[in-house]
PDB file of C-alpha atoms in Angstrom:
ATOM      1  CA  SER A  16    -110.839  -4.116  17.933  1.00 51.00           C
ATOM      2  CA  ILE A  17    -108.142  -5.208  15.525  1.00 50.00           C
ATOM      3  CA  ASN A  18    -110.703  -5.660  12.765  1.00 53.00           C
ATOM      4  CA  ALA A  19    -111.790  -2.004  13.137  1.00 54.00           C
ATOM      5  CA  ILE A  20    -108.167  -0.834  13.012  1.00 51.00           C
ATOM      6  CA  ILE A  21    -107.436  -2.901   9.891  1.00 52.00           C
ATOM      7  CA  ASN A  22    -110.553  -1.574   8.154  1.00 56.00           C
ATOM      8  CA  PHE A  23    -109.697   1.981   9.183  1.00 55.00           C
ATOM      9  CA  ASN A  24    -106.142   1.686   7.878  1.00 53.00           C
ATOM     10  CA  HIS A  25    -107.385   0.107   4.654  1.00 55.00           C
ATOM     11  CA  GLN A  26    -109.745   3.053   4.120  1.00 55.00           C
ATOM     12  CA  LYS A  27    -106.872   5.510   4.653  1.00 56.00           C
ATOM     13  CA  ILE A  28    -104.712   3.635   2.122  1.00 54.00           C
ATOM     14  CA  VAL A  29    -107.511   3.667  -0.463  1.00 54.00           C
ATOM     15  CA  GLU A  30    -108.136   7.390   0.098  1.00 58.00           C
ATOM     16  CA  GLN A  31    -104.407   8.122  -0.275  1.00 57.00           C
ATOM     17  CA  ALA A  32    -104.211   6.042  -3.481  1.00 56.00           C
ATOM     18  CA  GLU A  33    -107.200   7.907  -4.930  1.00 56.00           C
ATOM     19  CA  LEU A  34    -105.617  11.240  -3.959  1.00 53.00           C
ATOM     20  CA  ASN A  35    -102.323  10.279  -5.620  1.00 52.00           C
ATOM     21  CA  GLN A  36    -104.174   9.126  -8.752  1.00 53.00           C
ATOM     22  CA  LYS A  37    -105.764  12.564  -9.148  1.00 58.00           C
ATOM     23  CA  ARG A  38    -102.356  14.284  -9.126  1.00 70.00           C
ATOM     24  CA  LEU A  39    -101.121  12.429 -12.203  1.00 80.00           C
ATOM     25  CA  ALA A  40    -101.754  14.119 -15.537  1.00 84.00           C
ATOM     26  CA  LYS A  41    -102.517  11.887 -18.516  1.00 88.00           C
ATOM     27  CA  ILE A  42    -100.314  13.185 -21.297  1.00 91.00           C
ATOM     28  CA  PRO A  43    -100.564  12.001 -24.917  1.00 91.00           C
ATOM     29  CA  TYR A  44     -97.314  10.250 -25.787  1.00 92.00           C
ATOM     30  CA  LEU A  45     -95.707   9.942 -29.202  1.00 90.00           C
ATOM     31  CA  ASP A  46     -92.913   7.426 -29.274  1.00 88.00           C
ATOM     32  CA  THR A  47     -90.915   6.915 -32.475  1.00 85.00           C
ATOM     33  CA  LEU A  48     -93.400   4.478 -34.054  1.00 84.00           C
ATOM     34  CA  ASN A  49     -96.559   6.406 -33.135  1.00 83.00           C
ATOM     35  CA  LEU A  50     -95.021   9.674 -34.325  1.00 82.00           C
ATOM     36  CA  ARG A  51     -94.405   8.164 -37.762  1.00 80.00           C
ATOM     37  CA  LEU A  52     -97.951   6.786 -37.848  1.00 80.00           C
ATOM     38  CA  TYR A  53     -99.363  10.161 -36.808  1.00 78.00           C
ATOM     39  CA  LEU A  54     -97.358  12.114 -39.394  1.00 76.00           C
ATOM     40  CA  SER A  55     -98.404   9.658 -42.115  1.00 76.00           C
ATOM     41  CA  LYS A  56    -102.031  10.208 -40.978  1.00 76.00           C
ATOM     42  CA  GLU A  57    -102.452   6.541 -39.966  1.00 72.00           C
ATOM     43  CA  LEU A  58    -103.042   7.442 -36.319  1.00 68.00           C
ATOM     44  CA  GLU A  59    -105.295  10.144 -34.902  1.00 75.00           C
ATOM     45  CA  PHE A  60    -104.242  12.371 -32.008  1.00 74.00           C
ATOM     46  CA  ASP A  61    -107.195  11.216 -29.878  1.00 77.00           C
ATOM     47  CA  HIS A  62    -105.991   7.605 -30.125  1.00 81.00           C
ATOM     48  CA  LEU A  63    -102.470   8.172 -28.848  1.00 85.00           C
ATOM     49  CA  PRO A  64    -101.328   6.254 -25.792  1.00 89.00           C
ATOM     50  CA  ALA A  65    -100.981   8.369 -22.662  1.00 91.00           C
ATOM     51  CA  ILE A  66     -98.384   8.410 -19.939  1.00 89.00           C
ATOM     52  CA  GLU A  67     -99.189   9.561 -16.443  1.00 89.00           C
ATOM     53  CA  PHE A  68     -96.843  12.088 -14.959  1.00 83.00           C
ATOM     54  CA  PRO A  69     -96.967  14.222 -11.803  1.00 84.00           C
ATOM     55  CA  ILE A  70     -97.592  17.613 -13.385  1.00 79.00           C
ATOM     56  CA  GLN A  71     -99.829  20.051 -11.508  1.00 80.00           C
ATOM     57  CA  SER A  72    -101.227  22.340 -14.184  1.00 80.00           C
ATOM     58  CA  SER A  73    -104.440  23.096 -16.006  1.00 82.00           C
ATOM     59  CA  HIS A  74    -102.509  23.395 -19.300  1.00 87.00           C
ATOM     60  CA  VAL A  75    -102.424  20.782 -22.039  1.00 90.00           C
ATOM     61  CA  PHE A  76     -99.200  18.795 -22.457  1.00 92.00           C
ATOM     62  CA  ILE A  77     -97.743  16.389 -24.992  1.00 92.00           C
ATOM     63  CA  ALA A  78     -94.781  14.035 -24.593  1.00 93.00           C
ATOM     64  CA  ILE A  79     -92.563  13.045 -27.505  1.00 93.00           C
ATOM     65  CA  GLU A  80     -89.659  10.629 -27.678  1.00 92.00           C
ATOM     66  CA  ASN A  81     -86.663  12.473 -29.102  1.00 91.00           C
ATOM     67  CA  HIS A  82     -84.962  10.764 -32.039  1.00 87.00           C
ATOM     68  CA  ASP A  83     -82.996  11.501 -35.197  1.00 84.00           C
ATOM     69  CA  ASP A  84     -86.085  12.096 -37.362  1.00 83.00           C
ATOM     70  CA  ILE A  85     -86.953  15.225 -35.377  1.00 89.00           C
ATOM     71  CA  SER A  86     -85.098  18.335 -36.503  1.00 89.00           C
ATOM     72  CA  ASN A  87     -83.707  20.146 -33.452  1.00 92.00           C
ATOM     73  CA  HIS A  88     -82.254  23.605 -32.947  1.00 92.00           C
ATOM     74  CA  LEU A  89     -78.468  23.433 -32.648  1.00 90.00           C
ATOM     75  CA  ASP A  90     -78.611  24.450 -28.948  1.00 92.00           C
ATOM     76  CA  PHE A  91     -81.252  21.812 -28.138  1.00 90.00           C
ATOM     77  CA  ASN A  92     -78.935  18.900 -27.450  1.00 86.00           C
ATOM     78  CA  PHE A  93     -80.812  16.120 -25.695  1.00 84.00           C
ATOM     79  CA  ALA A  94     -79.959  12.467 -26.219  1.00 81.00           C
ATOM     80  CA  GLY A  95     -82.054  10.188 -28.350  1.00 81.00           C
ATOM     81  CA  HIS A  96     -84.888   8.393 -26.574  1.00 84.00           C
ATOM     82  CA  THR A  97     -85.237  11.212 -24.050  1.00 91.00           C
ATOM     83  CA  ILE A  98     -88.923  11.908 -23.452  1.00 93.00           C
ATOM     84  CA  LEU A  99     -89.598  15.586 -24.057  1.00 95.00           C
ATOM     85  CA  PHE A 100     -92.581  17.335 -22.492  1.00 95.00           C
ATOM     86  CA  PHE A 101     -94.175  20.315 -24.199  1.00 95.00           C
ATOM     87  CA  GLU A 102     -96.852  22.646 -22.859  1.00 94.00           C
ATOM     88  CA  GLU A 103     -99.531  24.427 -24.818  1.00 93.00           C
ATOM     89  CA  ILE A 104     -99.038  28.114 -25.479  1.00 94.00           C
ATOM     90  CA  LEU A 105    -101.692  30.551 -24.345  1.00 92.00           C
ATOM     91  CA  LEU A 106    -102.096  34.083 -25.620  1.00 91.00           C
ATOM     92  CA  ASP A 107    -101.666  35.235 -22.021  1.00 90.00           C
ATOM     93  CA  ASN A 108     -98.076  33.954 -21.871  1.00 88.00           C
ATOM     94  CA  ILE A 109     -96.632  34.489 -25.362  1.00 90.00           C
ATOM     95  CA  HIS A 110     -94.606  37.463 -24.124  1.00 89.00           C
ATOM     96  CA  THR A 111     -92.504  35.013 -22.053  1.00 92.00           C
ATOM     97  CA  LEU A 112     -91.374  32.871 -25.002  1.00 94.00           C
ATOM     98  CA  ASP A 113     -88.277  34.824 -26.081  1.00 95.00           C
ATOM     99  CA  GLY A 114     -85.186  32.606 -25.932  1.00 95.00           C
ATOM    100  CA  GLN A 115     -87.098  29.490 -24.894  1.00 96.00           C
ATOM    101  CA  PHE A 116     -87.228  26.223 -26.770  1.00 96.00           C
ATOM    102  CA  GLY A 117     -90.454  25.205 -28.410  1.00 96.00           C
ATOM    103  CA  MET A 118     -91.968  22.871 -30.934  1.00 95.00           C
ATOM    104  CA  PHE A 119     -93.954  23.347 -34.105  1.00 94.00           C
ATOM    105  CA  PHE A 120     -96.211  20.341 -34.530  1.00 88.00           C
ATOM    106  CA  SER A 121     -98.758  19.632 -37.247  1.00 86.00           C
ATOM    107  CA  THR A 122     -99.727  16.594 -39.295  1.00 79.00           C
ATOM    108  CA  ASP A 123     -97.275  17.726 -41.966  1.00 81.00           C
ATOM    109  CA  GLU A 124     -94.342  19.024 -39.999  1.00 87.00           C
ATOM    110  CA  LEU A 125     -92.509  18.761 -36.707  1.00 90.00           C
ATOM    111  CA  PHE A 126     -89.391  20.523 -35.475  1.00 93.00           C
ATOM    112  CA  ILE A 127     -87.930  21.861 -32.245  1.00 95.00           C
ATOM    113  CA  GLY A 128     -86.609  25.407 -32.364  1.00 96.00           C
ATOM    114  CA  LYS A 129     -85.995  28.490 -30.268  1.00 97.00           C
ATOM    115  CA  TYR A 130     -88.470  31.350 -29.924  1.00 96.00           C
ATOM    116  CA  VAL A 131     -87.244  34.787 -30.995  1.00 96.00           C
ATOM    117  CA  ILE A 132     -89.330  37.899 -30.374  1.00 94.00           C
ATOM    118  CA  GLU A 133     -88.543  41.005 -32.395  1.00 93.00           C
ATOM    119  CA  GLN A 134     -90.927  43.939 -32.026  1.00 88.00           C
ATOM    120  CA  GLU A 135     -94.377  42.384 -32.584  1.00 87.00           C
ATOM    121  CA  THR A 136     -93.229  39.221 -34.377  1.00 92.00           C
ATOM    122  CA  ILE A 137     -92.633  35.880 -32.698  1.00 95.00           C
ATOM    123  CA  ASP A 138     -90.688  33.283 -34.680  1.00 95.00           C
ATOM    124  CA  LEU A 139     -89.879  29.715 -33.793  1.00 96.00           C
ATOM    125  CA  VAL A 140     -86.452  29.347 -35.385  1.00 95.00           C
ATOM    126  CA  LEU A 141     -84.904  26.008 -36.328  1.00 94.00           C
ATOM    127  CA  ASN A 142     -81.896  27.435 -38.174  1.00 92.00           C
ATOM    128  CA  ASN A 143     -80.921  30.268 -40.535  1.00 92.00           C
ATOM    129  CA  TRP A 144     -83.113  28.845 -43.287  1.00 94.00           C
ATOM    130  CA  LYS A 145     -86.192  27.566 -41.490  1.00 93.00           C
ATOM    131  CA  LYS A 146     -88.585  29.223 -39.070  1.00 94.00           C
ATOM    132  CA  LYS A 147     -92.299  29.507 -38.393  1.00 95.00           C
ATOM    133  CA  THR A 148     -93.864  32.848 -37.559  1.00 94.00           C
ATOM    134  CA  PHE A 149     -96.354  32.597 -34.721  1.00 94.00           C
ATOM    135  CA  ASP A 150     -99.941  33.064 -35.878  1.00 92.00           C
ATOM    136  CA  PRO A 151    -102.642  33.210 -33.166  1.00 90.00           C
ATOM    137  CA  SER A 152    -105.044  31.295 -35.430  1.00 92.00           C
ATOM    138  CA  LEU A 153    -102.549  28.377 -35.426  1.00 92.00           C
ATOM    139  CA  ILE A 154    -101.743  28.525 -31.712  1.00 92.00           C
ATOM    140  CA  LYS A 155    -102.421  24.778 -31.242  1.00 91.00           C
ATOM    141  CA  ARG A 156     -99.396  23.994 -33.437  1.00 92.00           C
ATOM    142  CA  PHE A 157     -96.928  25.901 -31.255  1.00 95.00           C
ATOM    143  CA  TRP A 158     -95.691  24.428 -27.977  1.00 95.00           C
ATOM    144  CA  ARG A 159     -93.269  25.491 -25.239  1.00 96.00           C
ATOM    145  CA  PHE A 160     -90.618  23.085 -23.941  1.00 96.00           C
ATOM    146  CA  TYR A 161     -91.545  22.130 -20.385  1.00 94.00           C
ATOM    147  CA  GLY A 162     -89.115  19.428 -19.319  1.00 92.00           C
ATOM    148  CA  LYS A 163     -87.534  16.074 -20.020  1.00 92.00           C
ATOM    149  CA  PHE A 164     -87.305  12.561 -18.702  1.00 89.00           C
ATOM    150  CA  GLU A 165     -84.140  10.691 -19.515  1.00 82.00           C
ATOM    151  CA  LYS A 166     -82.271   7.648 -18.376  1.00 76.00           C
ATOM    152  CA  VAL A 167     -79.267   8.307 -16.168  1.00 74.00           C
ATOM    153  CA  HIS A 168     -76.266   6.538 -17.628  1.00 69.00           C
ATOM    154  CA  ARG A 169     -73.878   4.917 -15.183  1.00 67.00           C
TER     155      ARG A 169
END
């Protein structure tokens, strides 16, 4: 009957919607205002808004709106208001960081630099005067650049 077909199709649509929902990762998002609140300790990380994005990974991500208050490596030239995605660093993949962009992020400091590996030292370098040496005990403060979302200008 038509009623059975409609109900069957409705069930398929609901199942597909639930399947699609599970593929979207909820990523904490720091826009310009929330980043300032977080750095001034007026907003806790657990209370950040989240954006849903189709990323298939078991890693932790964070999204940040790029703007002039964030110090960037000279080679990291993305427009303002671009949403930058960063992925957590694991000890299993630190050997792959050399030459990649990354972020140092704490309640006191935030900058985007480039990872440089020399012998057994890993540095996240902003410029000739500022860098952070990777310390496994502070691994949650170091992130790897994953991707970007930006408006296409016409």
